[in-house]
Short mmCIF file of C-alpha atoms and ligand atoms in Angstrom, two decimals:
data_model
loop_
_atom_site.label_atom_id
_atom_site.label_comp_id
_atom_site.label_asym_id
_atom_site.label_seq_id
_atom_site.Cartn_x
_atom_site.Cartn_y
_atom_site.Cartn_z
CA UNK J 10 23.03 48.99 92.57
CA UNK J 11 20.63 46.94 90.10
CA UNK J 12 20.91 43.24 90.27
CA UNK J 13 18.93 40.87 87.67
CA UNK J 14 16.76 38.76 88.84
CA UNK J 15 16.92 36.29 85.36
CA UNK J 16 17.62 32.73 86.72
CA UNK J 17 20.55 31.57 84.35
CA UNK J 18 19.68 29.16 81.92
CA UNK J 19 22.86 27.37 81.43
CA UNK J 20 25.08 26.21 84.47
CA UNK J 21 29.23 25.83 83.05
CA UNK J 22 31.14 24.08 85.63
CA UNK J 23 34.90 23.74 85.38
CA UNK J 24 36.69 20.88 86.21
CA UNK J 25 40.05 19.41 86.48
CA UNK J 26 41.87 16.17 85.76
CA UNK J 27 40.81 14.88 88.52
CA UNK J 28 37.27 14.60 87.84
CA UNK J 29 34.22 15.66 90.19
CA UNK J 30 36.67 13.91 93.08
CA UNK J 31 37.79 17.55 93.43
CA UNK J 32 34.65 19.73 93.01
CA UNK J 33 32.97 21.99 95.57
CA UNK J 34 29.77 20.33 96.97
CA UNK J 35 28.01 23.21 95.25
CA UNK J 36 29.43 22.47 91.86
CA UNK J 37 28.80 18.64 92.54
CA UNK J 38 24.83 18.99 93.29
CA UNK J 39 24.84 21.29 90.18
CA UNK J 40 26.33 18.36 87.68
CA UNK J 41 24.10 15.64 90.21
CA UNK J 42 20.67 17.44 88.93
CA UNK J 43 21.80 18.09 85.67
CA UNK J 44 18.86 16.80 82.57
CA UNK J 45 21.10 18.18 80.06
CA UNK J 46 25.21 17.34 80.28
CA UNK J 47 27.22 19.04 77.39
CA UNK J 48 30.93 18.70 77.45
CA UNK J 49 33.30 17.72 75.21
CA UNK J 50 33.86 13.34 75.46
CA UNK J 51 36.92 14.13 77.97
CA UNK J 52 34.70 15.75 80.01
CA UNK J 53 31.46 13.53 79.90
CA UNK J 54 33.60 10.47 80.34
CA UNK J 55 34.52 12.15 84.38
CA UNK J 56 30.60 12.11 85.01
CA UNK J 57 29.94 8.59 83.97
CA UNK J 58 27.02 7.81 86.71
CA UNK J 59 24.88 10.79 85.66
CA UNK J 60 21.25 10.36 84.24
CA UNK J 61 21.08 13.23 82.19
CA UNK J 62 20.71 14.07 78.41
CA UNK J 63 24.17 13.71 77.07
CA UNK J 64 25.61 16.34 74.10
CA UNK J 65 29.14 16.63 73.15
CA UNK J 66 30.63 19.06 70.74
CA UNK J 67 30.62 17.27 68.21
CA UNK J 68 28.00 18.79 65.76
CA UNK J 69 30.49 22.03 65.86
CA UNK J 70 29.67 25.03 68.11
CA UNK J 71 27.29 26.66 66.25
CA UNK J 72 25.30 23.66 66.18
CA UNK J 73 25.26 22.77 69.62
CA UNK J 74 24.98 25.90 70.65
CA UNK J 75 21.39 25.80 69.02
CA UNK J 76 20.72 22.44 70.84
CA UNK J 77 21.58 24.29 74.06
CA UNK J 78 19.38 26.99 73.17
CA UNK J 79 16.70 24.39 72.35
CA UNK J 80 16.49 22.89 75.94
CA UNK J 81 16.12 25.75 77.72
CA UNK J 82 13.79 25.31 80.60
CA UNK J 83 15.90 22.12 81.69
CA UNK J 84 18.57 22.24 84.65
CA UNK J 85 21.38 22.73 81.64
CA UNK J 86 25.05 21.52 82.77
CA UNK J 87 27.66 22.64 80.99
CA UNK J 88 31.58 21.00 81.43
CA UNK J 89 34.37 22.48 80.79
CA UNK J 90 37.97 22.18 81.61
CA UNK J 91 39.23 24.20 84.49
CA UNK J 92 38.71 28.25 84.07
CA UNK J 93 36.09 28.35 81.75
CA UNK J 94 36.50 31.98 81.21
CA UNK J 95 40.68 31.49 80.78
CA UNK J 96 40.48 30.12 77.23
CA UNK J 97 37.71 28.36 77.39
CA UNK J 98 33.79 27.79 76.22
CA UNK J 99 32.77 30.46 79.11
CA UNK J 100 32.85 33.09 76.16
CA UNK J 101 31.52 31.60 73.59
CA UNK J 102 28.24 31.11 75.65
CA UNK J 103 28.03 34.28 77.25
CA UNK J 104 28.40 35.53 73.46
CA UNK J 105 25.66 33.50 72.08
CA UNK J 106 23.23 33.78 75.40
CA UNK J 107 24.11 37.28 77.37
CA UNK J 108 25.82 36.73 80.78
CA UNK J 109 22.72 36.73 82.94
CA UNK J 110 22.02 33.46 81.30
CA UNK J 111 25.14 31.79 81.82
CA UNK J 112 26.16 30.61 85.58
CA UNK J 113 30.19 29.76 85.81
CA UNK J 114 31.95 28.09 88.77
CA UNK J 115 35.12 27.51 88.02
CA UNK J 116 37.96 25.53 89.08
CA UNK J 117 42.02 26.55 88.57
CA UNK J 118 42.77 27.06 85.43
CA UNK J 119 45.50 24.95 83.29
CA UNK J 120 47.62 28.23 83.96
CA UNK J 121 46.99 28.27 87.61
CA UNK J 122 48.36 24.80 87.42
CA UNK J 123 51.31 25.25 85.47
CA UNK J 124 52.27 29.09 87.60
CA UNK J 125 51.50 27.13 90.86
CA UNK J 126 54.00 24.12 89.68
CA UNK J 127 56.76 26.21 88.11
CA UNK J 128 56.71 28.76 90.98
CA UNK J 129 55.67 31.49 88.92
CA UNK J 130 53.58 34.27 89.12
CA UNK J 131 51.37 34.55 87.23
CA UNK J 132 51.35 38.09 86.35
CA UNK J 133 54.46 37.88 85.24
CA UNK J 134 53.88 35.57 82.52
CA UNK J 135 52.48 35.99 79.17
CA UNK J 136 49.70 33.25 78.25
CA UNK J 137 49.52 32.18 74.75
CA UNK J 138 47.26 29.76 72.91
CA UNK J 139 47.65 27.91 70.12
CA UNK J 140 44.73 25.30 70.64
CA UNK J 141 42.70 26.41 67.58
CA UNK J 142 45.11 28.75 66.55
CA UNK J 143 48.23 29.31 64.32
CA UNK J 144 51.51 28.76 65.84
CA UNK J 145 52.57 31.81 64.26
CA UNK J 146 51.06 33.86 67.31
CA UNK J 147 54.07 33.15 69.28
CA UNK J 148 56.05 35.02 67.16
CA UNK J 149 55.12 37.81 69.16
CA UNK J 150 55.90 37.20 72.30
CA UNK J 151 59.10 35.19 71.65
CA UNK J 152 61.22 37.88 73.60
CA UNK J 153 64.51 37.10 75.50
CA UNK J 154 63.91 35.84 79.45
CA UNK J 155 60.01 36.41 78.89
CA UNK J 156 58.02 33.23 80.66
CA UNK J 157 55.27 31.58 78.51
CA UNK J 158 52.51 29.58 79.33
CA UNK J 159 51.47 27.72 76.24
CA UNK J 160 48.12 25.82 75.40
CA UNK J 161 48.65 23.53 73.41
CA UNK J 162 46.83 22.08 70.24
CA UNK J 163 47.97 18.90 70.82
CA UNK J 164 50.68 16.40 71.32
CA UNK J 165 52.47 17.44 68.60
CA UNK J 166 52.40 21.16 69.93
CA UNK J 167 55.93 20.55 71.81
CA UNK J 168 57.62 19.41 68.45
CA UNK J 169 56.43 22.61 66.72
CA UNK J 170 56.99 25.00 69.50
CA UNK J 171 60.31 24.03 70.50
CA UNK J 172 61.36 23.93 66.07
CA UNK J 173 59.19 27.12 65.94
CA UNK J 174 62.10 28.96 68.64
CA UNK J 175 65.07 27.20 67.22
CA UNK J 176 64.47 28.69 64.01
CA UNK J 177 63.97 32.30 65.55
CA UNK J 178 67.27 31.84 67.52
CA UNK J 179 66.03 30.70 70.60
CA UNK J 180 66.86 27.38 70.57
CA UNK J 181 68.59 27.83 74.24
CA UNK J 182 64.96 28.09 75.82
CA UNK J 183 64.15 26.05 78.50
CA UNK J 184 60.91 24.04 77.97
CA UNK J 185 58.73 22.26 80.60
CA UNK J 186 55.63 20.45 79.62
CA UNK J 187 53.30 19.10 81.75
CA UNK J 188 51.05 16.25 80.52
CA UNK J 189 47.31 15.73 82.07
CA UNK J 190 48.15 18.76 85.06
CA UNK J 191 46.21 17.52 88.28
CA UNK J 192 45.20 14.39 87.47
CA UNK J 193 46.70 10.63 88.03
CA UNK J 194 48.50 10.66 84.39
CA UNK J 195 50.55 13.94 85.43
CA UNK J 196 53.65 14.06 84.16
CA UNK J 197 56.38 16.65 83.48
CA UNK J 198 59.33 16.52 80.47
CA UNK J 199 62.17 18.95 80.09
CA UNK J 200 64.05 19.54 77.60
CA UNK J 201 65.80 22.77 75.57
CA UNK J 202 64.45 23.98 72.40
CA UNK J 203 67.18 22.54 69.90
CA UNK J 204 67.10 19.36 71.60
CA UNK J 205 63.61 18.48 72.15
CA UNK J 206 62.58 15.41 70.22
CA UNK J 207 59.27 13.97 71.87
CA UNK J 208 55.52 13.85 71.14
CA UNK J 209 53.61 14.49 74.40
CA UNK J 210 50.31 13.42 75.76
CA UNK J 211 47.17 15.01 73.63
CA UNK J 212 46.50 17.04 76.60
CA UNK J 213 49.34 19.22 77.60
CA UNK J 214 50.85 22.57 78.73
CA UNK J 215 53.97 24.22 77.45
CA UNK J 216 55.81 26.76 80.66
CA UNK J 217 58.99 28.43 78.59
CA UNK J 218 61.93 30.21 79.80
CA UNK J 219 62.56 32.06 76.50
CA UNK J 220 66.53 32.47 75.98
CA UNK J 221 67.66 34.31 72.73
CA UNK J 222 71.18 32.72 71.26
CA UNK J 223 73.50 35.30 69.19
CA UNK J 224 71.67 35.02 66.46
CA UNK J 225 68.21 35.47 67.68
CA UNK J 226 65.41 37.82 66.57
CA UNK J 227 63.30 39.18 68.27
CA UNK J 228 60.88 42.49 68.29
CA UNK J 229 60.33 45.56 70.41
CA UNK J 230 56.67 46.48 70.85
CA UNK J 231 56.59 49.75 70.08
CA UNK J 232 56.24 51.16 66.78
CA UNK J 233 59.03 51.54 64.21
CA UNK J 234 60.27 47.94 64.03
CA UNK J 235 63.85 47.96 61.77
CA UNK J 236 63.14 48.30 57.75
CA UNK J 237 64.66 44.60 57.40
CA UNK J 238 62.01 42.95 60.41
CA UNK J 239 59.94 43.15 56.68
CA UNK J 240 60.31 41.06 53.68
CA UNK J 241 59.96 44.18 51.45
CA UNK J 242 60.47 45.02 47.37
CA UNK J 243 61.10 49.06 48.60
CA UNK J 244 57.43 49.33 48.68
CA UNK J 245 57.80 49.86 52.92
CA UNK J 246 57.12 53.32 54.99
CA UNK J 247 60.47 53.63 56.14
CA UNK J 248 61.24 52.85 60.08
CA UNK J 249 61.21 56.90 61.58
CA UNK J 250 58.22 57.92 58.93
CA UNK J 251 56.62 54.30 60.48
CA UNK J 252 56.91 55.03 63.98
CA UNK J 253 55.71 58.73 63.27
CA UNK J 254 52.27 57.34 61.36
CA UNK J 255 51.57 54.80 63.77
CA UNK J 256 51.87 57.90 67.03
CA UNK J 257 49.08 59.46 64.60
CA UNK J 258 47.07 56.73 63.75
CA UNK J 259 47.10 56.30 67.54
CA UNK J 260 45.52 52.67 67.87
CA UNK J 261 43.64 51.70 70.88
CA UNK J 262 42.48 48.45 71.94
CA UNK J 263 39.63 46.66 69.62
CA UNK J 264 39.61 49.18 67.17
CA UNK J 265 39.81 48.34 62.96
CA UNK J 266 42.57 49.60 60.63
CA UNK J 267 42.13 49.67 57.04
CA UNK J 268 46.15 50.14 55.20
CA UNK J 269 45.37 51.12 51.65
CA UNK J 270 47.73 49.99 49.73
CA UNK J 271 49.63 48.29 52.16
CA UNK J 272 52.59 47.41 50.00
CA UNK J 273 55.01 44.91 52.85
CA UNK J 274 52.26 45.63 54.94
CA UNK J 275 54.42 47.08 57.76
CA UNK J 276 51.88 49.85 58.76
CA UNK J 277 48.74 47.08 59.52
CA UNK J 278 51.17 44.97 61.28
CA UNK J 279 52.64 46.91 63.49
CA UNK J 280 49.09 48.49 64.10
CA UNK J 281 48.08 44.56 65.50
CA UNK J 282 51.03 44.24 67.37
CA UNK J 283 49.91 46.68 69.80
CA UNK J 284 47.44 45.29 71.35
CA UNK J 285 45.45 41.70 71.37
CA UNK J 286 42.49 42.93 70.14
CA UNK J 287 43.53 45.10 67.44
CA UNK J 288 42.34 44.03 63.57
CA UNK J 289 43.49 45.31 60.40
CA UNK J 290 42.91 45.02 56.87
CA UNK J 291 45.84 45.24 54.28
CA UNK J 292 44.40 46.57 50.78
CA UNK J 293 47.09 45.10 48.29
CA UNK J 294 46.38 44.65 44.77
CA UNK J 295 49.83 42.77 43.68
CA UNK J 296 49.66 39.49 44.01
CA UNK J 297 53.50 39.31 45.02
CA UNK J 298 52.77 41.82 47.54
CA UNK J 299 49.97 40.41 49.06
CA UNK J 300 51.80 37.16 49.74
CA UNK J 301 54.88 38.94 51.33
CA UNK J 302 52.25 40.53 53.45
CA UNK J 303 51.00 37.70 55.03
CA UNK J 304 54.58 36.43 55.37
CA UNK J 305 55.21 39.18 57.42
CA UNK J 306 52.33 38.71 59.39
CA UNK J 307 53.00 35.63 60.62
CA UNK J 308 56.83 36.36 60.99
CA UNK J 309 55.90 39.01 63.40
CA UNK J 310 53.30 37.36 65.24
CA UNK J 311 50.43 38.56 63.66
CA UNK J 312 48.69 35.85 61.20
CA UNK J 313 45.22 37.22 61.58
CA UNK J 314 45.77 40.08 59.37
CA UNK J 315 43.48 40.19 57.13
CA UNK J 316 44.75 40.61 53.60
CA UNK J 317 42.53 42.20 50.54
CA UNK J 318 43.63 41.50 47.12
CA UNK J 319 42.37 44.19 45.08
CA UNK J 320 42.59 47.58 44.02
CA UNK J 321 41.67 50.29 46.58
CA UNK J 322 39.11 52.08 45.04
CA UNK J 323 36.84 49.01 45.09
CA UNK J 324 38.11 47.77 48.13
CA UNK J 325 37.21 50.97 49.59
CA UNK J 326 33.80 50.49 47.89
CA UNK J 327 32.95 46.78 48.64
CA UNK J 328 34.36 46.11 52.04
CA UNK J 329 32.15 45.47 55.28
CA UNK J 330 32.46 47.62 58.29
CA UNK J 331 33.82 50.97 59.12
CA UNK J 332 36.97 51.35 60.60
CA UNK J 333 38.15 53.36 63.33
CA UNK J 334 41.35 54.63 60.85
CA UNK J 335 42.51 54.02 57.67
CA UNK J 336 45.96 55.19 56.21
CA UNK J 337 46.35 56.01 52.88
CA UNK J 338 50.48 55.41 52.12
CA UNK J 339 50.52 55.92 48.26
CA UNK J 340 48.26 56.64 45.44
CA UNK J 341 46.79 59.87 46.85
CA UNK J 342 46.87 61.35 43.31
CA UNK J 343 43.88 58.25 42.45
CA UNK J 344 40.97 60.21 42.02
CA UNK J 345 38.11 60.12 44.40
CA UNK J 346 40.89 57.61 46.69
CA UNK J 347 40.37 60.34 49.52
CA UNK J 348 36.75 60.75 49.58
CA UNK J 349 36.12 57.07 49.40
CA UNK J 350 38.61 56.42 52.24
CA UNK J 351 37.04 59.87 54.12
CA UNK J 352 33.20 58.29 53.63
CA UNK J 353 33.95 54.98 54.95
CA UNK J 354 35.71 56.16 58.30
CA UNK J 355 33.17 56.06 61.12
CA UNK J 356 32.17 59.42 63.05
CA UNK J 357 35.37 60.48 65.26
CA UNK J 358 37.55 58.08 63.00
CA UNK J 359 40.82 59.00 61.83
CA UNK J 360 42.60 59.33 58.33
CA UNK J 361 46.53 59.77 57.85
CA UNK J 362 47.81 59.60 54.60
CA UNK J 363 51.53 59.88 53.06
CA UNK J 364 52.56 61.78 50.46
CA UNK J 365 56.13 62.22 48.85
CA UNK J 366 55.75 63.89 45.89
CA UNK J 367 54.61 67.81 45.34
CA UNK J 368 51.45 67.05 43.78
CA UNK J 369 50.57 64.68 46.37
CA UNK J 370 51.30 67.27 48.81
CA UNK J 371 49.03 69.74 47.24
CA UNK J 372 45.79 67.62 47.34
CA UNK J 373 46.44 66.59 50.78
CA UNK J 374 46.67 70.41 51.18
CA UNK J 375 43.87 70.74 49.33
CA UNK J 376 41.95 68.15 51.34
CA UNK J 377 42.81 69.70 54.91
CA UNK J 378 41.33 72.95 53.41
CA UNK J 379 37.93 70.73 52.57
CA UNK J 380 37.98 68.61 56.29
CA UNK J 381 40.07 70.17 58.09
CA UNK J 382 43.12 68.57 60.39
CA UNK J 383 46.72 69.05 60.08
CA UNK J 384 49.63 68.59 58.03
CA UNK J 385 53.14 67.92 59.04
CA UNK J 386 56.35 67.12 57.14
CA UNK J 387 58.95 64.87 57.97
CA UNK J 388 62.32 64.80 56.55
CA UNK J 389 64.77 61.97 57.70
CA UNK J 390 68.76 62.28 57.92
CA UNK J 391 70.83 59.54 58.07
CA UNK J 392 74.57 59.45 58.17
CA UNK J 393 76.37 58.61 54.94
CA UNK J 394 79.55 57.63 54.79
CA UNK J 395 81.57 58.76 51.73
CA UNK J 396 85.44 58.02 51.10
CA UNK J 397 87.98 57.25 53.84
CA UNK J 398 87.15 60.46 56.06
CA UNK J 399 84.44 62.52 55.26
CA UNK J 400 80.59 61.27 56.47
CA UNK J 401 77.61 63.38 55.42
CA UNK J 402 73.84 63.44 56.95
CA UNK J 403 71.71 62.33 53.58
CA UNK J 404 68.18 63.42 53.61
CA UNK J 405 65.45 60.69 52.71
CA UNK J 406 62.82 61.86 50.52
CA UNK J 407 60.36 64.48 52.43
CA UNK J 408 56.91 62.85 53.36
CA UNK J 409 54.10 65.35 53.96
CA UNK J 410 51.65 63.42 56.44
CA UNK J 411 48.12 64.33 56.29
CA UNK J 412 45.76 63.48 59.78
CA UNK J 413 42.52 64.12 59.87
CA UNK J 414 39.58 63.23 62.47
CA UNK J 415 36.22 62.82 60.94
CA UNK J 416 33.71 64.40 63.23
C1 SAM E 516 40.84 25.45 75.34
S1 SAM E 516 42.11 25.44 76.50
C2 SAM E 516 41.20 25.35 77.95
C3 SAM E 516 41.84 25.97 79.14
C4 SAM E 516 40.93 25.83 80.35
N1 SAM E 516 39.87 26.79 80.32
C5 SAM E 516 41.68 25.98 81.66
O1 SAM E 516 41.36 26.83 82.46
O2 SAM E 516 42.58 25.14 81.87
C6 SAM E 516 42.71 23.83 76.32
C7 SAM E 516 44.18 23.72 76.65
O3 SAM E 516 44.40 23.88 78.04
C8 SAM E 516 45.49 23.07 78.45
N2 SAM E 516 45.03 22.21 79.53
C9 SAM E 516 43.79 22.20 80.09
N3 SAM E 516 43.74 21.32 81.10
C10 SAM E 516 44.97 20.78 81.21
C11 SAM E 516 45.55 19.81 82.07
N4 SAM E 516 44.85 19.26 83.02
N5 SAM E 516 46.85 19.47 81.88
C12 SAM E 516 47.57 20.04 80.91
N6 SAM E 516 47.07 20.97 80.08
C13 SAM E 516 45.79 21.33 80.22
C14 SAM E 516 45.97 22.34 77.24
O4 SAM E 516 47.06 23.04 76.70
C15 SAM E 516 44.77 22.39 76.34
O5 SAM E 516 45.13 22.31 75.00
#
């Protein structure tokens, strides 16, 4: 077992509402010798008696970061609000400084707070934040009886949040929110969705009992979300051929999807809705289509998608990065398409790409014969009901599905 011997260069301490009234006597000496105090003015204004070099956040993170960086060599302090690691600036500075640099004690975090007030645990809940983010992230987790812990922007947050799940249909959710958690202000409101009216304290929590009405909607995880969860002109890789290409594309956490030619942009959605930390780009050169996409993306919870306007050859050509799979779901007969898509994958990435008509077939057949990989063909029956009595199984048009792992 190694350990470093670097002496940290920045101290972060957490702390609650309460001020340094409920800090360890460790944490306390730490902020006491302090000759550099950073902290946003909430948390400078708890440590009002110390002598030290005062910075807020003010000049924006990248800024102060540098300032940090400059006064290195001093006892640096750090505050933050409770965990800093649980949403908070603890990231950011490990990021910026490595983690043998940064020193964290931390106190219970807002969500501690909230799961030790609501009698929940905390495993059980999913933790969402919208403090710097769009709202739109909750359409992913807005599930029937699922408990959420929400961070709020600010006072407003309640308003939008409890309009944000009446529109989807879950206007019966229960919502508590708890204003200035652990500190002399605390106070909680409760209310349902469709009736909530009031503006809350700037600092605030959201704990929700999701409850879908009749009407509600709301998403499975898994792959092969209905055709109609997407605004779509027709232009959409139907739900069975969906689920199919997203078992192939076979996304794992942190890893970079480029959809070429995404057309609703179903297959780079659903590819973020697997996990957190999963980022795609949609390659769209419609204009109607590109906006549809990033309705859908923020419909179904994903607003970060990132959404290229142009066509795919130079997309293909000018974008940064190499992704761990692309997916190619029309215009395989564009010449040179493949190749450019096949030289941009990174080593061990993957390719799948659609095809529906018989040429496009043959140059994927072609192209397995070049790169190797498989083919497969998938033909979809659905039942079709014609006159009073008789119901026939009509076959969708037959995709041949190309994947291929670039070694
Ligand atoms: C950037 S996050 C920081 C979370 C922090 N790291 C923690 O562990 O509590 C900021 C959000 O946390 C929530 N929050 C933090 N402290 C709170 C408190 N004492 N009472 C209510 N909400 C709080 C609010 O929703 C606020 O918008």
């Amino acid at each position: 077992m190694s350990k470093s011997s670097t002496q940290p260069s920045v101290h972060v301490v957490g702390i609650g509402e309460d001020g340094l009234v409920g800090l360890t006597p460790i944490a306390k000496a730490l902020i006491d010798s302090a000759e550099v105090l950073v902290g946003g003015e909430r948390h400078l204004d708890k440590a009002p008696d110390i002598k030290a070099l005062r910075i807020d956040w003010s000049a924006g993170f990248g800024a102060t970061l540098d300032i940090i960086k400059s006064h290195f060599g001093k006892r640096i302090v750090v505050l933050a609000s409770g965990d800093p690691f649980h949403f908070g600036v603890g990231a950011t500075l490990v990021r910026r400084f490595g983690a043998d640099h940064v020193f964290v004690l931390p106190s219970p975090s807002s969500i501690s707070l909230t799961c030790a007030r609501m009698g929940w645990s905390i495993p059980d809940v999913t933790v969402v934040t919208i403090h710097g983010r769009a709202l739109e992230h909750l359409n992913l987790h807005v599930t029937d009886k699922v408990r959420l812990v929400v961070l709020a922007r600010d006072g407003k947050s309640p308003q939008e949040v409890a309009a944000l799940l009446t529109q989807r249909g879950f206007g019966g959710s229960k919502i508590t929110v708890w204003e200035h958690l652990g500190g002399d202000k605390e106070r909680k409101i409760e209310a349902l969705a469709q009736d909530w009216t009031e503006e809350c304290a700037q600092l605030c929590i959201l704990a929700i009992e999701c409850v879908a009405g009749s009407d509600a909607r709301a998403y499975s995880r898994l792959a092969g979300l209905p055709d109609d969860a997407f605004e779509n002109d027709g232009q959409l890789t139907k739900r069975e051929v969906r689920a199919v290409t997203l078992s192939s594309l076979a996304p794992k956490p942190g890893e970079v999807l480029w959809d070429v030619g995404a057309g609703a942009g179903s297959i780079a959605i659903e590819w973020m809705r697997s996990s957190r930390s999963c980022t795609a780009v949609a390659i769209e050169r419609d204009p109607d289509r590109a906006a549809r996409i990033a309705r859908n993306a923020a419909n179904l919870g994903v607003p970060k998608l990132k959404i290229e306007h142009a066509e795919a050859l130079e997309a293909l050509e000018t974008l940064e990065g190499t992704p761990d799979a692309v997916f190619v779901g029309g215009g395989v007969g564009i010449p040179g398409l493949l190749d450019a898509a096949w030289a941009r994958l990174k080593p061990g990435g993957c390719l799948v790409v659609n095809a529906v008509t018989v040429e496009g077939g043959a140059a994927l057949s072609a192209f397995k014969t070049e790169h190797g990989g498989d083919l497969l063909r998938l033909t979809v029956e659905h039942a079709e009901q014609k006159g009073q009595s008789a119901t026939f199984m009509t076959a969708m048009r037959t995709v041949t599905q190309y994947i291929g792992a670039k070694s």
